């Protein structure tokens, strides 16, 4: 298992390098003239060339690539082409915002889907039916529409929670919670629905297995059998779905941040992508991939813990 | 070109099986939810395609004078922030959204489905490469990639959707691969392979049916996600300005959220309507494809509810209206009936069975498969699938009427005083827990002892059932032990609380012949040592002769003959018994034709297996 994890970790690092490199190459093959964009349409070609030289854009792509790779490895993500702020500074201020709402959404979906999924699997009739239909509908509605609705109803009309802005955790825990509640709920919607459906389905599958009857034959209560044994056996596929959903959460954060006016990684990515600010875009991509790799590692660990056969391999 | 999202998915897995496809189509047309969803989607498609005929407004023509124009004659739903007609934008926007989503789903499945089949079925290097590629593509959130691509390469929605299809194809790949891997290890796939079926045929016959249901769910999700993401990037302000789209409408409406909140409603509503219809349609399809399982499950739950309500009523001790029975009698069953719901009625599988087991007595319950012997055993344990309906005049265990026991009381009895040894050892251990922990759990619950104490006891028991290295087995997981070992573990688990009655359901059928004898020896010696009553369900007269004191022969839900073992072998009365015996025993006289109607006992003996040892004495 340890060897397995180390291998996964190394694979993750390699993945970060590959994804970042692919992004770098794509950004530098695009043909859009960054120097021209920065200096403006009215500048002379000489001014544009000078800007390009200043940014090192006049060198061959191979040289630029290895130069970039080298500096990036030292942890230096470079400076924004447009406002010269170090990329790491921008990312560090934005990261807490995005991480707060993503983790909030993840915890929310995990908890709610275990509760709803188990109830739906075990209970018959209207409760199961409504959870199923509810999950299908919740899953089908794009997260940012939920965000818009929540922003309109809860924040603007009812005024219960702030419609925009983020309060850092260090300043006030309560205000922090209030500021991430709506974005997290909006983000969690789809992930919860998908995980609930998966969990219900896999619990129904496990409930039919022989060992469930044998466990009951030993006098274990239904509750014990369901919440300990059935849930544990049904968890791996649900976990897979949840870890798949996580990447969606990272992407969803981009739009949710716009709706709630949050200055997170997502809104930075949007503006940098529109401007063609390659260092910032690259920084964002690297950070996002690192987060995804980390979450996948955690999911692998949990998967092994849940499934002894995987652990033994 | 592109695969139509729903039809494509259904057709692909059912590949070539026209009868099945038609069947599904018929069922879809009988499901109101599916019909409504289909209708809504069809209307949306029609309305989008026919947009030029339905409105003469230009969805792209802005007009300062018409900015935020109210609903009215000229603009049915008003005009947006730059004076464009909302109805026209909704209609033309539909074209963009639906086509974009089609592209994404098509690309995702064109890439993901073959990759998943390939990787899951052949494993090895192809799988490793695909897994790597899939991780690579999945590591970056779609929106980020789309932002980069749209900012750098092209503002075209369709380019973005092709990229999106590629980005989400790993989710198809992963799902398909996981399904394939799970069936690939199944015995029937091995059997198909051994019997020489080609890989293509195995994939079509055994693998694709498993893949199709999750694929449908996934296709619906991707379709919805694509519509959502397309709207999302347009909402962020990306995408061609020369394209009406629902997302662009939301972007405009969001800018005017305080002035004209209604503008948010129309595109929001139509996106929800589309994605919800799709999801509901896929859900109905899933129900239809996996229908039978779901139906049983519903019965199961309803019954469980009923059970719990009856448990509440019956928490008081059993009524004492039973006739006193002899001192050593452990179990008295009278007129036990079990039936199951079938189409339009109920089918009786156990029909008036009566039997008695005394302490220290081994009763064989013999019959062909389908004779109701296992059903009888499970109904004694209260472990029938919950859609079963059980009734009995008496179901008497050591002075307690099992029929009237609540769930809690039954749980206290089960495992402690009545124990069960299953037929198939490997599937009867929970694969997620170590053998020790799942044996210790009921032990600790019944005997209220510490984990350490339970371990000590169980190690002793494991040794007693013939396991050489009990500590290792205790810490092992079920997949790490052999079938014979697992059966010993299950027997140890069954006897761990010193039960009075052991119900063993064909405990040796799934084992090797050599192991069978050992397990039978074990059961016999444990039975003698602990003076347990045993009900041994079997179809094997050899086992009966080896182990049983009395035997009851079952046929079509009834006991046709019950006798002391020696008597039965020496002088079988019922023609069915004779037939069974002659078909098992070597050197028997050629069997006479069976002319008795099945299910009608014509035994001269008293039917139930009452303890009349005197008869043989």
PDB file of N, CA and C in Angstrom, chain B residues 326-361:
ATOM      1  N   UNK B 326     -43.340 -31.982  24.615  1.00  0.00           N
ATOM      2  CA  UNK B 326     -42.425 -32.826  25.376  1.00  0.00           C
ATOM      3  C   UNK B 326     -41.157 -32.067  25.727  1.00  0.00           C
ATOM      4  N   UNK B 327     -40.552 -32.489  26.795  1.00  0.00           N
ATOM      5  CA  UNK B 327     -39.417 -31.784  27.388  1.00  0.00           C
ATOM      6  C   UNK B 327     -38.301 -31.488  26.394  1.00  0.00           C
ATOM      7  N   UNK B 328     -37.893 -32.490  25.615  1.00  0.00           N
ATOM      8  CA  UNK B 328     -36.715 -32.311  24.780  1.00  0.00           C
ATOM      9  C   UNK B 328     -37.050 -31.781  23.391  1.00  0.00           C
ATOM     10  N   UNK B 329     -38.295 -31.425  23.173  1.00  0.00           N
ATOM     11  CA  UNK B 329     -38.644 -30.913  21.852  1.00  0.00           C
ATOM     12  C   UNK B 329     -38.212 -29.453  21.741  1.00  0.00           C
ATOM     13  N   UNK B 330     -37.486 -29.165  20.670  1.00  0.00           N
ATOM     14  CA  UNK B 330     -36.895 -27.842  20.507  1.00  0.00           C
ATOM     15  C   UNK B 330     -37.749 -26.987  19.578  1.00  0.00           C
ATOM     16  N   UNK B 331     -38.162 -27.592  18.494  1.00  0.00           N
ATOM     17  CA  UNK B 331     -38.861 -26.818  17.468  1.00  0.00           C
ATOM     18  C   UNK B 331     -40.082 -27.571  16.996  1.00  0.00           C
ATOM     19  N   UNK B 332     -41.215 -26.866  17.011  1.00  0.00           N
ATOM     20  CA  UNK B 332     -42.426 -27.463  16.466  1.00  0.00           C
ATOM     21  C   UNK B 332     -42.956 -26.514  15.395  1.00  0.00           C
ATOM     22  N   UNK B 333     -43.105 -27.050  14.206  1.00  0.00           N
ATOM     23  CA  UNK B 333     -43.669 -26.250  13.122  1.00  0.00           C
ATOM     24  C   UNK B 333     -44.939 -26.918  12.670  1.00  0.00           C
ATOM     25  N   UNK B 334     -46.025 -26.138  12.607  1.00  0.00           N
ATOM     26  CA  UNK B 334     -47.264 -26.730  12.118  1.00  0.00           C
ATOM     27  C   UNK B 334     -47.844 -25.886  11.006  1.00  0.00           C
ATOM     28  N   UNK B 335     -48.104 -26.564   9.927  1.00  0.00           N
ATOM     29  CA  UNK B 335     -48.790 -25.949   8.792  1.00  0.00           C
ATOM     30  C   UNK B 335     -48.146 -24.633   8.343  1.00  0.00           C
ATOM     31  N   UNK B 336     -46.872 -24.719   8.084  1.00  0.00           N
ATOM     32  CA  UNK B 336     -46.128 -23.541   7.611  1.00  0.00           C
ATOM     33  C   UNK B 336     -46.385 -23.321   6.122  1.00  0.00           C
ATOM     34  N   UNK B 337     -46.725 -22.073   5.810  1.00  0.00           N
ATOM     35  CA  UNK B 337     -46.947 -21.752   4.393  1.00  0.00           C
ATOM     36  C   UNK B 337     -46.144 -20.511   4.030  1.00  0.00           C
ATOM     37  N   UNK B 338     -45.522 -20.560   2.863  1.00  0.00           N
ATOM     38  CA  UNK B 338     -44.785 -19.401   2.363  1.00  0.00           C
ATOM     39  C   UNK B 338     -45.242 -19.148   0.942  1.00  0.00           C
ATOM     40  N   UNK B 339     -45.616 -17.916   0.659  1.00  0.00           N
ATOM     41  CA  UNK B 339     -45.900 -17.623  -0.740  1.00  0.00           C
ATOM     42  C   UNK B 339     -45.325 -16.289  -1.162  1.00  0.00           C
ATOM     43  N   UNK B 340     -45.158 -16.170  -2.464  1.00  0.00           N
ATOM     44  CA  UNK B 340     -44.535 -14.985  -3.051  1.00  0.00           C
ATOM     45  C   UNK B 340     -45.491 -14.341  -4.045  1.00  0.00           C
ATOM     46  N   UNK B 341     -45.392 -13.031  -4.163  1.00  0.00           N
ATOM     47  CA  UNK B 341     -46.204 -12.385  -5.193  1.00  0.00           C
ATOM     48  C   UNK B 341     -45.659 -12.717  -6.582  1.00  0.00           C
ATOM     49  N   UNK B 342     -46.549 -13.108  -7.468  1.00  0.00           N
ATOM     50  CA  UNK B 342     -46.173 -13.234  -8.873  1.00  0.00           C
ATOM     51  C   UNK B 342     -47.172 -12.409  -9.653  1.00  0.00           C
ATOM     52  N   UNK B 343     -46.956 -12.297 -10.942  1.00  0.00           N
ATOM     53  CA  UNK B 343     -47.856 -11.478 -11.743  1.00  0.00           C
ATOM     54  C   UNK B 343     -49.302 -11.872 -11.478  1.00  0.00           C
ATOM     55  N   UNK B 344     -50.025 -10.964 -10.875  1.00  0.00           N
ATOM     56  CA  UNK B 344     -51.456 -11.158 -10.709  1.00  0.00           C
ATOM     57  C   UNK B 344     -51.857 -12.171  -9.658  1.00  0.00           C
ATOM     58  N   UNK B 345     -50.968 -12.560  -8.753  1.00  0.00           N
ATOM     59  CA  UNK B 345     -51.399 -13.471  -7.714  1.00  0.00           C
ATOM     60  C   UNK B 345     -50.266 -13.816  -6.784  1.00  0.00           C
ATOM     61  N   UNK B 346     -50.390 -14.949  -6.115  1.00  0.00           N
ATOM     62  CA  UNK B 346     -49.300 -15.359  -5.244  1.00  0.00           C
ATOM     63  C   UNK B 346     -48.973 -16.812  -5.514  1.00  0.00           C
ATOM     64  N   UNK B 347     -47.700 -17.137  -5.480  1.00  0.00           N
ATOM     65  CA  UNK B 347     -47.294 -18.497  -5.735  1.00  0.00           C
ATOM     66  C   UNK B 347     -46.827 -19.108  -4.415  1.00  0.00           C
ATOM     67  N   UNK B 348     -47.402 -20.259  -4.081  1.00  0.00           N
ATOM     68  CA  UNK B 348     -47.051 -20.899  -2.826  1.00  0.00           C
ATOM     69  C   UNK B 348     -45.832 -21.792  -3.031  1.00  0.00           C
ATOM     70  N   UNK B 349     -44.790 -21.565  -2.236  1.00  0.00           N
ATOM     71  CA  UNK B 349     -43.595 -22.389  -2.389  1.00  0.00           C
ATOM     72  C   UNK B 349     -43.428 -23.363  -1.222  1.00  0.00           C
ATOM     73  N   UNK B 350     -44.008 -23.020  -0.076  1.00  0.00           N
ATOM     74  CA  UNK B 350     -44.057 -23.965   1.037  1.00  0.00           C
ATOM     75  C   UNK B 350     -45.526 -24.098   1.395  1.00  0.00           C
ATOM     76  N   UNK B 351     -46.018 -25.324   1.377  1.00  0.00           N
ATOM     77  CA  UNK B 351     -47.468 -25.494   1.444  1.00  0.00           C
ATOM     78  C   UNK B 351     -47.859 -26.441   2.576  1.00  0.00           C
ATOM     79  N   UNK B 352     -47.957 -25.891   3.760  1.00  0.00           N
ATOM     80  CA  UNK B 352     -48.439 -26.683   4.880  1.00  0.00           C
ATOM     81  C   UNK B 352     -47.421 -27.650   5.446  1.00  0.00           C
ATOM     82  N   UNK B 353     -46.207 -27.173   5.638  1.00  0.00           N
ATOM     83  CA  UNK B 353     -45.168 -28.044   6.193  1.00  0.00           C
ATOM     84  C   UNK B 353     -45.273 -28.096   7.714  1.00  0.00           C
ATOM     85  N   UNK B 354     -45.198 -29.292   8.256  1.00  0.00           N
ATOM     86  CA  UNK B 354     -45.146 -29.464   9.706  1.00  0.00           C
ATOM     87  C   UNK B 354     -43.948 -30.335  10.034  1.00  0.00           C
ATOM     88  N   UNK B 355     -43.208 -29.934  11.035  1.00  0.00           N
ATOM     89  CA  UNK B 355     -42.096 -30.787  11.461  1.00  0.00           C
ATOM     90  C   UNK B 355     -41.693 -30.475  12.897  1.00  0.00           C
ATOM     91  N   UNK B 356     -40.924 -31.395  13.438  1.00  0.00           N
ATOM     92  CA  UNK B 356     -40.489 -31.245  14.820  1.00  0.00           C
ATOM     93  C   UNK B 356     -39.019 -31.615  14.915  1.00  0.00           C
ATOM     94  N   UNK B 357     -38.287 -30.850  15.711  1.00  0.00           N
ATOM     95  CA  UNK B 357     -36.888 -31.192  15.950  1.00  0.00           C
ATOM     96  C   UNK B 357     -36.678 -31.236  17.454  1.00  0.00           C
ATOM     97  N   UNK B 358     -36.058 -32.302  17.922  1.00  0.00           N
ATOM     98  CA  UNK B 358     -35.754 -32.398  19.349  1.00  0.00           C
ATOM     99  C   UNK B 358     -34.314 -31.994  19.573  1.00  0.00           C
ATOM    100  N   UNK B 359     -34.024 -31.732  20.833  1.00  0.00           N
ATOM    101  CA  UNK B 359     -32.632 -31.462  21.206  1.00  0.00           C
ATOM    102  C   UNK B 359     -31.751 -32.624  20.808  1.00  0.00           C
ATOM    103  N   UNK B 360     -30.635 -32.340  20.224  1.00  0.00           N
ATOM    104  CA  UNK B 360     -29.700 -33.398  19.888  1.00  0.00           C
ATOM    105  C   UNK B 360     -30.100 -34.224  18.685  1.00  0.00           C
ATOM    106  N   UNK B 361     -31.160 -33.807  18.015  1.00  0.00           N
ATOM    107  CA  UNK B 361     -31.619 -34.587  16.872  1.00  0.00           C
ATOM    108  C   UNK B 361     -31.221 -33.894  15.563  1.00  0.00           C
TER     109      UNK B 361
END
